[in-house]
Amino acid sequence: MQRDEKMKEKGSGLSRRTFLKVSGISLSVPVVLGHRTIKVAGAEVEVYGPGKVPIALTVNGAKHTAEVEPRVTLLEALRHELDLTGAKRVCDRATCGACTVIMDGKPVYSCSVLALEAQGKQITTAEGLLRGDRLHPVQQAFIDNDAQQCGFCTPGFVVACKVFLDKNPNPTPEEIQKGLGGNLCRCGTYVGVRAAVAQAANQYPNRKGGGNQSTSKGGR
Amino acid sequence: MAEYKWPEPEKRSLIGKRISRVDGPAKVSGKAKYTYDIKRPDMLYGKVLRSPHAHAKIVSIDTSAAEKMPGVKAVKVIQEPGTEIKWAGDEIVAVAAVDEPTAEDAIRAIKVTYEKLPHLVVEEDLSAAGDNAKPAAEQTAGEPEKAFGEAEVIVEGFYGLPVITHCCLESHGSISEWEGDQNLLVHISTQAVSNVANQIGRPLGIPAANVRVKQDHIGGGFGSKFQVDRWDVTAAQLSKMAGGKPVKIMLERDAELMVAGIRPSAYARVKVGAKRDGEIIAWQSESWNTGGSGGGGSPPLPYVFSVPNKHTQHTGIATNTGSARAWRAPNHPQGCLVTMSALEDTAARLEMDPLDFFLKNIELAGRFAEVYREEFAIAADLMEWKKNWHQRGAKTAGPVKRGLGLSLHTWGGGGHGSNCDVIIHPDGSVEVKMGTQDLGTGTRTAIMMVAAETFGLPLEAIKLMIGDNQFPTSGASGGSTTIGGVSASTRRGTLDALEQLFEKVAPSLNVQPADLEAVAGRIRVKSDPRRGLSWKEACMKIGGTAITTRGRNPGPGTLNSSGVGGVQMADVSVDVETGIVRVNKVVAVQDCGLIIDLKTAESQVYGALIMGVCYALYEERIMDARTGRMLNPNMEFYKLAGLGDIGELVVHMMTGKAYDERGVIGLGEPPVISPGAAISNAVANAVGVRVPSLPLTPDRVLAALQYPDREGGSSKNGGNDAGI
């Protein structure tokens, strides 16, 4: 569904960004900070941009403010404005998962969330999983099972695994394969990732029953 | 003079063990900084306007609107009007602006007109290549005609694999900034930190000595990041135009897939002649490929097996597509797929188990015949080959057919030139500095393991600095040459430093330097281990000036060598109603001499198998013959395997005395060579017919089942209309 929409967007000759820009209505209006409210078909609609607007983001428990154009994505705001570069831009269209962050408890592809939309949400990135210098059990499991090579997909993968285990503390191998299919790795670290998830699952506090997960490398 | 060799197995505290990579914590926490992540003060963002045409002449360029846009700091025409453009995606104009959105707007405001010229972008059909086909000389060995006359079985087939891309997750690019007009600082995503200064200095007209190059981490290279690219030079030029401010150009995903490197395709018509007992006596192949507008080299045919009588001819086809770059084991996966497929087809015709058939001819594999024999025995055990193999296409009930396939491969992997500085400070701290890079293969970890092993120290006692061209030069990380190079230079440098330390310490223990050893954090007397000093106490004997040595490769002693063999077996299931291939299991048995870090070595093999599954089942660059453009320069339609697509993977590393004695040999490339062939052979075994071309997509599988005698096996036109 999502992909169909993308293709349509592309086919119309408008990218996401240009669409947002030309539909900003007030192209002739000088740069105004903040949004304006206009009436469209009898309803009041908030209009942002096209110039920079102030935003406030809550990331890893801390509040940040910045000024960005409305077309700026959450990923770009994290990377360019907050210098949180753990989330990576790779496909830039919600396919590869390298930009995965947690927004109000759910994993999202931050390349496909506007920074504006992310306001008022609790956002956690790979950097935010640390407690001081202490690694999250998922992060430690990635190291123990060498679930990384070049490491470019790793922060997104770590975040995806963390949210996955929050929801599925007792995953079967089949659930791991399905639940973590949204992150792509080019070096080929999936064997390590599977083992890391199994190891971290064994350490999850809300896990039911005993650990019968295989942590042997290469297991399905 | 130190004796340059590796410690005996029983004396190794780190080498050969499973050690976690040292940069793991930085990577899992998002703190590892890649070139893509670097943000310099006042940095400008560069974007590139690219040609939409595969072959065209630039008629006019109008950048005036872009230049007037607020926030645009520099506009640089890369190729002037009149220039002939030879592939879609080639760089035309670049801009630098205060942020990415502004730079993108500026690119859209540039107007370029072109005169379109005829193009060729599809090469699967050799007869359609016309003048773009450049045949190389025919090569003959033995008496192929006579041998085919004597052959009791002759098997002919067509095999191929399309162009694929490197698809590095961190795209290519760099950040350049000037200090004055003669000194440049470059952060760049590169496989060759020590080679960048010379390459970028020349076009900019400054000495290499004035270029500082840095890279902490790299998000994938796979052979595509050896060279400084035009966009890197452009970033430096834009920086200069903008008063020296840092300018960052990292490729967009579509450009990364279109212009930043491809693996050449390979297609071949092959004829194999054999005796009824399975002896291979003759080979003939007519092969062709494309590596873009230039050549792509030719695949080694026949691969590994030196068939005594052979006739080969290869034709390179120039296409209007982005250029080839080294892709993990250049030309070997292609040679392997063609050869092992043809040989497996021959075994099937003879109704022989291909394992028996390969072993019968294993002497033709030359130097590594015995290694392959040993490896096949282990692999067959891990795959339960004899229990699970069946004659090709044996009828089992239901639409899902299961099959086994195998392959073998070789690679060089001799250590490259490498230098390092080793410093032992009087306070006991230790530094190693080397102008190398860690591609994610574990180079940092391996260097630190070698240094710590020599000094009898824990890993964390070594302060390692790499990724900077102010450190002693070390080779490019390609051709699986890094581990052999860096481990040897580090071993020599640390042994020399340790020898100097022994000289300082020996008098205080009333022994000769040669009587000492460094073990478990102590410098002690070999014959009386209770006598000795802690490392820190020993280093206090150094005096005021630190011990500094330069480790080198090549150098004295046998610390590394070249040449490995590996075998792989695949188990697949194929649904003959849907054409979907699933990998159930792949077994890899790999030799790489002495292994430094078993953990990261295994990871490389797992990674190679997964990359192999990608190109066997999913990956292909799809070109549109009509527009000349790539149809899938993105990650939705340029398919990579996901975590659920790879089946069970089993890796067995060959270890032991015979392997140790060859010293350290590279590992990055060899295990990525065989998966395509092993999986293709397994599919043929499962469904009873050869699916001629990779990737083994449902359309190709169904076409092969329906038209078993058709070349290519894909929807005709070389996949022009496939996949979209």
Short mmCIF file of C-alpha atoms in Angstrom, two decimals, chain B residues 76-335:
data_model
loop_
_atom_site.label_atom_id
_atom_site.label_comp_id
_atom_site.label_asym_id
_atom_site.label_seq_id
_atom_site.Cartn_x
_atom_site.Cartn_y
_atom_site.Cartn_z
CA LYS B 76 30.17 24.28 -10.27
CA VAL B 77 29.67 22.99 -13.79
CA ILE B 78 31.36 19.60 -13.80
CA GLN B 79 30.96 18.78 -17.50
CA GLU B 80 30.68 21.63 -19.96
CA PRO B 81 28.35 21.93 -22.98
CA GLY B 82 29.68 19.85 -25.84
CA THR B 83 30.67 16.97 -23.60
CA GLU B 84 29.44 13.50 -24.51
CA ILE B 85 27.69 11.78 -21.62
CA LYS B 86 27.96 8.00 -21.63
CA TRP B 87 25.62 6.84 -18.90
CA ALA B 88 22.54 8.02 -17.07
CA GLY B 89 23.42 9.45 -13.71
CA ASP B 90 26.70 11.00 -14.81
CA GLU B 91 27.56 14.23 -13.00
CA ILE B 92 26.74 17.50 -14.80
CA VAL B 93 26.55 20.34 -12.23
CA ALA B 94 27.07 20.53 -8.47
CA VAL B 95 25.92 23.11 -5.94
CA ALA B 96 26.79 23.84 -2.34
CA ALA B 97 24.21 25.44 -0.07
CA VAL B 98 23.59 26.11 3.58
CA ASP B 99 21.34 23.09 3.99
CA GLU B 100 20.12 20.08 2.05
CA PRO B 101 16.67 21.41 1.11
CA THR B 102 18.20 24.56 -0.35
CA ALA B 103 20.78 22.54 -2.28
CA GLU B 104 18.00 20.32 -3.66
CA ASP B 105 15.98 23.36 -4.70
CA ALA B 106 19.03 24.80 -6.43
CA ILE B 107 19.60 21.58 -8.36
CA ARG B 108 16.00 21.68 -9.56
CA ALA B 109 16.48 25.26 -10.73
CA ILE B 110 19.32 24.35 -13.12
CA LYS B 111 18.36 23.92 -16.76
CA VAL B 112 20.35 21.58 -18.99
CA THR B 113 19.49 20.66 -22.55
CA TYR B 114 20.85 17.58 -24.26
CA GLU B 115 21.09 16.13 -27.71
CA LYS B 116 20.16 12.50 -27.24
CA LEU B 117 22.33 9.82 -28.88
CA PRO B 118 21.66 6.12 -29.41
CA HIS B 119 22.41 3.89 -26.43
CA LEU B 120 22.90 0.25 -25.51
CA VAL B 121 22.17 -0.76 -21.94
CA VAL B 122 21.23 -4.45 -22.15
CA GLU B 123 23.80 -7.11 -22.98
CA GLU B 124 22.23 -10.51 -22.27
CA ASP B 125 21.76 -11.01 -26.02
CA LEU B 126 25.23 -10.93 -27.57
CA SER B 127 23.87 -10.75 -31.12
CA ALA B 128 22.20 -7.41 -30.36
CA ALA B 129 25.41 -5.75 -29.17
CA GLY B 130 26.65 -4.76 -32.64
CA ASP B 131 29.80 -2.65 -32.66
CA ASN B 132 29.74 -2.39 -28.87
CA ALA B 133 30.96 -5.98 -28.68
CA LYS B 134 34.75 -6.20 -28.45
CA PRO B 135 35.87 -9.81 -28.82
CA ALA B 136 39.18 -10.74 -27.19
CA ALA B 137 41.58 -13.25 -28.69
CA GLU B 138 40.57 -16.89 -28.57
CA GLN B 139 42.54 -19.04 -26.20
CA THR B 140 43.31 -22.69 -26.69
CA ALA B 141 45.09 -25.25 -24.53
CA GLY B 142 45.69 -28.91 -25.35
CA GLU B 143 43.68 -30.30 -28.24
CA PRO B 144 40.06 -29.47 -27.60
CA GLU B 145 38.71 -30.65 -30.95
CA LYS B 146 40.34 -34.05 -30.59
CA ALA B 147 39.22 -34.31 -26.97
CA PHE B 148 35.59 -33.53 -27.81
CA GLY B 149 35.88 -36.24 -30.47
CA GLU B 150 36.98 -38.70 -27.81
CA ALA B 151 34.41 -37.57 -25.24
CA GLU B 152 31.72 -40.12 -24.43
CA VAL B 153 29.39 -37.45 -23.11
CA ILE B 154 29.11 -33.87 -24.31
CA VAL B 155 26.94 -31.45 -22.37
CA GLU B 156 26.06 -27.99 -23.61
CA GLY B 157 24.48 -25.20 -21.63
CA PHE B 158 23.89 -21.49 -21.26
CA TYR B 159 24.59 -19.77 -17.95
CA GLY B 160 24.58 -16.22 -16.77
CA LEU B 161 24.34 -13.68 -14.06
CA PRO B 162 23.38 -10.02 -14.46
CA VAL B 163 25.08 -6.85 -13.36
CA ILE B 164 24.63 -6.21 -9.68
CA THR B 165 25.65 -3.17 -7.65
CA HIS B 166 27.62 -2.79 -4.45
CA CYS B 167 24.74 -1.01 -2.71
CA CYS B 168 26.89 0.17 0.19
CA LEU B 169 24.59 1.30 2.98
CA GLU B 170 26.82 4.30 3.55
CA SER B 171 26.88 5.86 0.12
CA HIS B 172 30.07 7.21 -1.43
CA GLY B 173 31.21 10.68 -0.58
CA SER B 174 33.37 13.05 1.38
CA ILE B 175 33.68 16.39 3.14
CA SER B 176 36.43 18.74 2.01
CA GLU B 177 37.59 21.98 3.61
CA TRP B 178 40.52 24.27 2.93
CA GLU B 179 42.94 25.84 5.35
CA GLY B 180 44.31 28.66 3.22
CA ASP B 181 44.45 27.80 -0.45
CA GLN B 182 47.09 25.10 -0.24
CA ASN B 183 45.98 22.74 2.54
CA LEU B 184 42.98 20.45 2.41
CA LEU B 185 41.27 18.38 5.09
CA VAL B 186 39.18 15.52 3.72
CA HIS B 187 36.84 13.22 5.58
CA ILE B 188 36.03 10.48 3.11
CA SER B 189 34.37 7.09 2.97
CA THR B 190 37.25 5.04 1.59
CA GLN B 191 38.84 1.62 1.50
CA ALA B 192 42.25 3.22 1.11
CA VAL B 193 43.00 5.97 3.64
CA SER B 194 46.68 6.04 2.68
CA ASN B 195 45.96 6.51 -1.03
CA VAL B 196 43.50 9.41 -0.98
CA ALA B 197 45.89 12.35 -0.65
CA ASN B 198 47.73 11.60 -3.86
CA GLN B 199 44.55 10.98 -5.82
CA ILE B 200 42.75 14.14 -4.74
CA GLY B 201 45.81 16.38 -4.61
CA ARG B 202 46.66 15.94 -8.27
CA PRO B 203 43.43 17.27 -9.84
CA LEU B 204 43.36 20.09 -7.28
CA GLY B 205 46.95 21.07 -8.03
CA ILE B 206 48.26 20.70 -4.49
CA PRO B 207 50.91 18.32 -3.16
CA ALA B 208 49.71 15.12 -1.51
CA ALA B 209 51.69 16.27 1.50
CA ASN B 210 49.17 19.09 1.99
CA VAL B 211 46.17 16.80 2.19
CA ARG B 212 45.02 15.42 5.51
CA VAL B 213 42.68 12.44 5.23
CA LYS B 214 40.47 11.01 7.96
CA GLN B 215 38.01 8.21 8.30
CA ASP B 216 36.93 6.61 11.54
CA HIS B 217 34.30 4.13 10.30
CA ILE B 218 33.08 3.12 6.86
CA GLY B 219 29.60 1.86 6.06
CA GLY B 220 30.51 -0.74 3.47
CA GLY B 221 32.76 -0.68 0.43
CA PHE B 222 32.95 -4.20 -1.03
CA GLY B 223 35.49 -3.02 -3.60
CA SER B 224 33.72 0.16 -4.73
CA LYS B 225 35.58 2.68 -2.56
CA PHE B 226 39.21 2.47 -3.63
CA GLN B 227 39.31 5.59 -5.72
CA VAL B 228 38.75 9.27 -5.15
CA ASP B 229 35.72 10.06 -7.28
CA ARG B 230 34.91 13.09 -9.36
CA TRP B 231 32.30 14.14 -6.81
CA ASP B 232 35.03 14.18 -4.14
CA VAL B 233 37.17 16.51 -6.23
CA THR B 234 34.04 18.58 -6.89
CA ALA B 235 33.35 18.91 -3.15
CA ALA B 236 36.87 20.30 -2.68
CA GLN B 237 36.38 22.71 -5.60
CA LEU B 238 33.03 23.89 -4.23
CA SER B 239 34.68 24.39 -0.85
CA LYS B 240 37.32 26.58 -2.39
CA MET B 241 34.66 28.59 -4.24
CA ALA B 242 32.87 29.04 -0.91
CA GLY B 243 35.92 30.45 0.82
CA GLY B 244 37.16 27.16 2.23
CA LYS B 245 34.01 26.23 4.14
CA PRO B 246 33.52 22.49 4.49
CA VAL B 247 31.42 21.01 1.69
CA LYS B 248 29.85 17.59 2.07
CA ILE B 249 28.77 15.50 -0.88
CA MET B 250 27.38 12.07 -0.11
CA LEU B 251 25.55 10.31 -2.93
CA GLU B 252 21.81 9.93 -2.89
CA ARG B 253 20.60 6.33 -2.93
CA ASP B 254 19.69 6.37 -6.62
CA ALA B 255 23.11 7.72 -7.60
CA GLU B 256 24.78 5.18 -5.33
CA LEU B 257 23.13 2.39 -7.30
CA MET B 258 23.60 3.99 -10.73
CA VAL B 259 27.14 5.33 -10.74
CA ALA B 260 29.12 4.15 -7.73
CA GLY B 261 30.07 0.70 -8.87
CA ILE B 262 28.78 -2.48 -10.43
CA ARG B 263 29.84 -6.08 -10.62
CA PRO B 264 30.15 -7.01 -14.31
CA SER B 265 27.65 -9.47 -15.67
CA ALA B 266 28.67 -12.74 -17.31
CA TYR B 267 26.90 -14.91 -19.84
CA ALA B 268 28.36 -18.00 -21.46
CA ARG B 269 27.60 -20.84 -23.81
CA VAL B 270 29.58 -23.79 -22.54
CA LYS B 271 30.35 -27.26 -23.85
CA VAL B 272 31.90 -29.88 -21.57
CA GLY B 273 33.31 -33.20 -22.77
CA ALA B 274 33.71 -36.10 -20.35
CA LYS B 275 34.34 -39.80 -20.21
CA ARG B 276 31.57 -42.07 -19.03
CA ASP B 277 33.40 -42.64 -15.76
CA GLY B 278 33.23 -38.90 -15.06
CA GLU B 279 36.68 -37.78 -16.18
CA ILE B 280 36.47 -34.23 -17.59
CA ILE B 281 38.56 -33.98 -20.74
CA ALA B 282 37.39 -30.95 -22.71
CA TRP B 283 35.96 -27.47 -22.21
CA GLN B 284 34.71 -24.88 -24.65
CA SER B 285 33.16 -21.57 -23.76
CA GLU B 286 31.99 -18.46 -25.53
CA SER B 287 31.40 -15.82 -22.89
CA TRP B 288 30.44 -12.16 -22.81
CA ASN B 289 29.80 -9.50 -20.25
CA THR B 290 29.56 -5.81 -19.61
CA GLY B 291 31.35 -3.65 -17.11
CA GLY B 292 29.79 -0.41 -18.28
CA SER B 293 31.42 1.89 -20.82
CA GLY B 294 34.85 0.43 -20.12
CA GLY B 295 35.73 -3.21 -19.78
CA GLY B 296 34.82 -5.44 -16.92
CA GLY B 297 37.57 -7.99 -17.26
CA SER B 298 36.71 -11.54 -18.19
CA PRO B 299 35.70 -14.35 -15.86
CA PRO B 300 38.27 -17.12 -15.38
CA LEU B 301 36.92 -20.07 -17.40
CA PRO B 302 36.93 -22.89 -16.61
CA TYR B 303 37.17 -21.89 -12.97
CA VAL B 304 39.57 -23.77 -10.63
CA PHE B 305 39.48 -26.98 -12.72
CA SER B 306 42.32 -26.89 -15.25
CA VAL B 307 40.63 -28.93 -17.93
CA PRO B 308 43.49 -30.22 -20.10
CA ASN B 309 41.88 -29.43 -23.45
CA LYS B 310 40.05 -26.15 -23.72
CA HIS B 311 39.00 -23.44 -26.07
CA THR B 312 37.68 -20.16 -24.70
CA GLN B 313 36.64 -16.86 -26.12
CA HIS B 314 35.39 -13.82 -24.27
CA THR B 315 33.69 -10.68 -25.58
CA GLY B 316 33.39 -7.48 -23.61
CA ILE B 317 30.37 -5.34 -24.41
CA ALA B 318 30.53 -1.60 -23.83
CA THR B 319 27.19 -0.39 -22.54
CA ASN B 320 25.90 3.05 -21.63
CA THR B 321 25.80 2.27 -17.94
CA GLY B 322 27.80 3.16 -14.85
CA SER B 323 31.28 1.69 -14.66
CA ALA B 324 32.40 -1.55 -13.07
CA ARG B 325 34.41 -1.51 -9.90
CA ALA B 326 36.00 -4.34 -8.01
CA TRP B 327 33.14 -6.25 -6.40
CA ARG B 328 34.21 -8.67 -3.69
CA ALA B 329 36.31 -11.30 -5.53
CA PRO B 330 36.28 -9.65 -8.98
CA ASN B 331 35.26 -12.06 -11.75
CA HIS B 332 35.40 -15.14 -9.54
CA PRO B 333 31.69 -15.48 -8.72
CA GLN B 334 30.99 -15.20 -12.45
CA GLY B 335 33.61 -17.79 -13.42
#
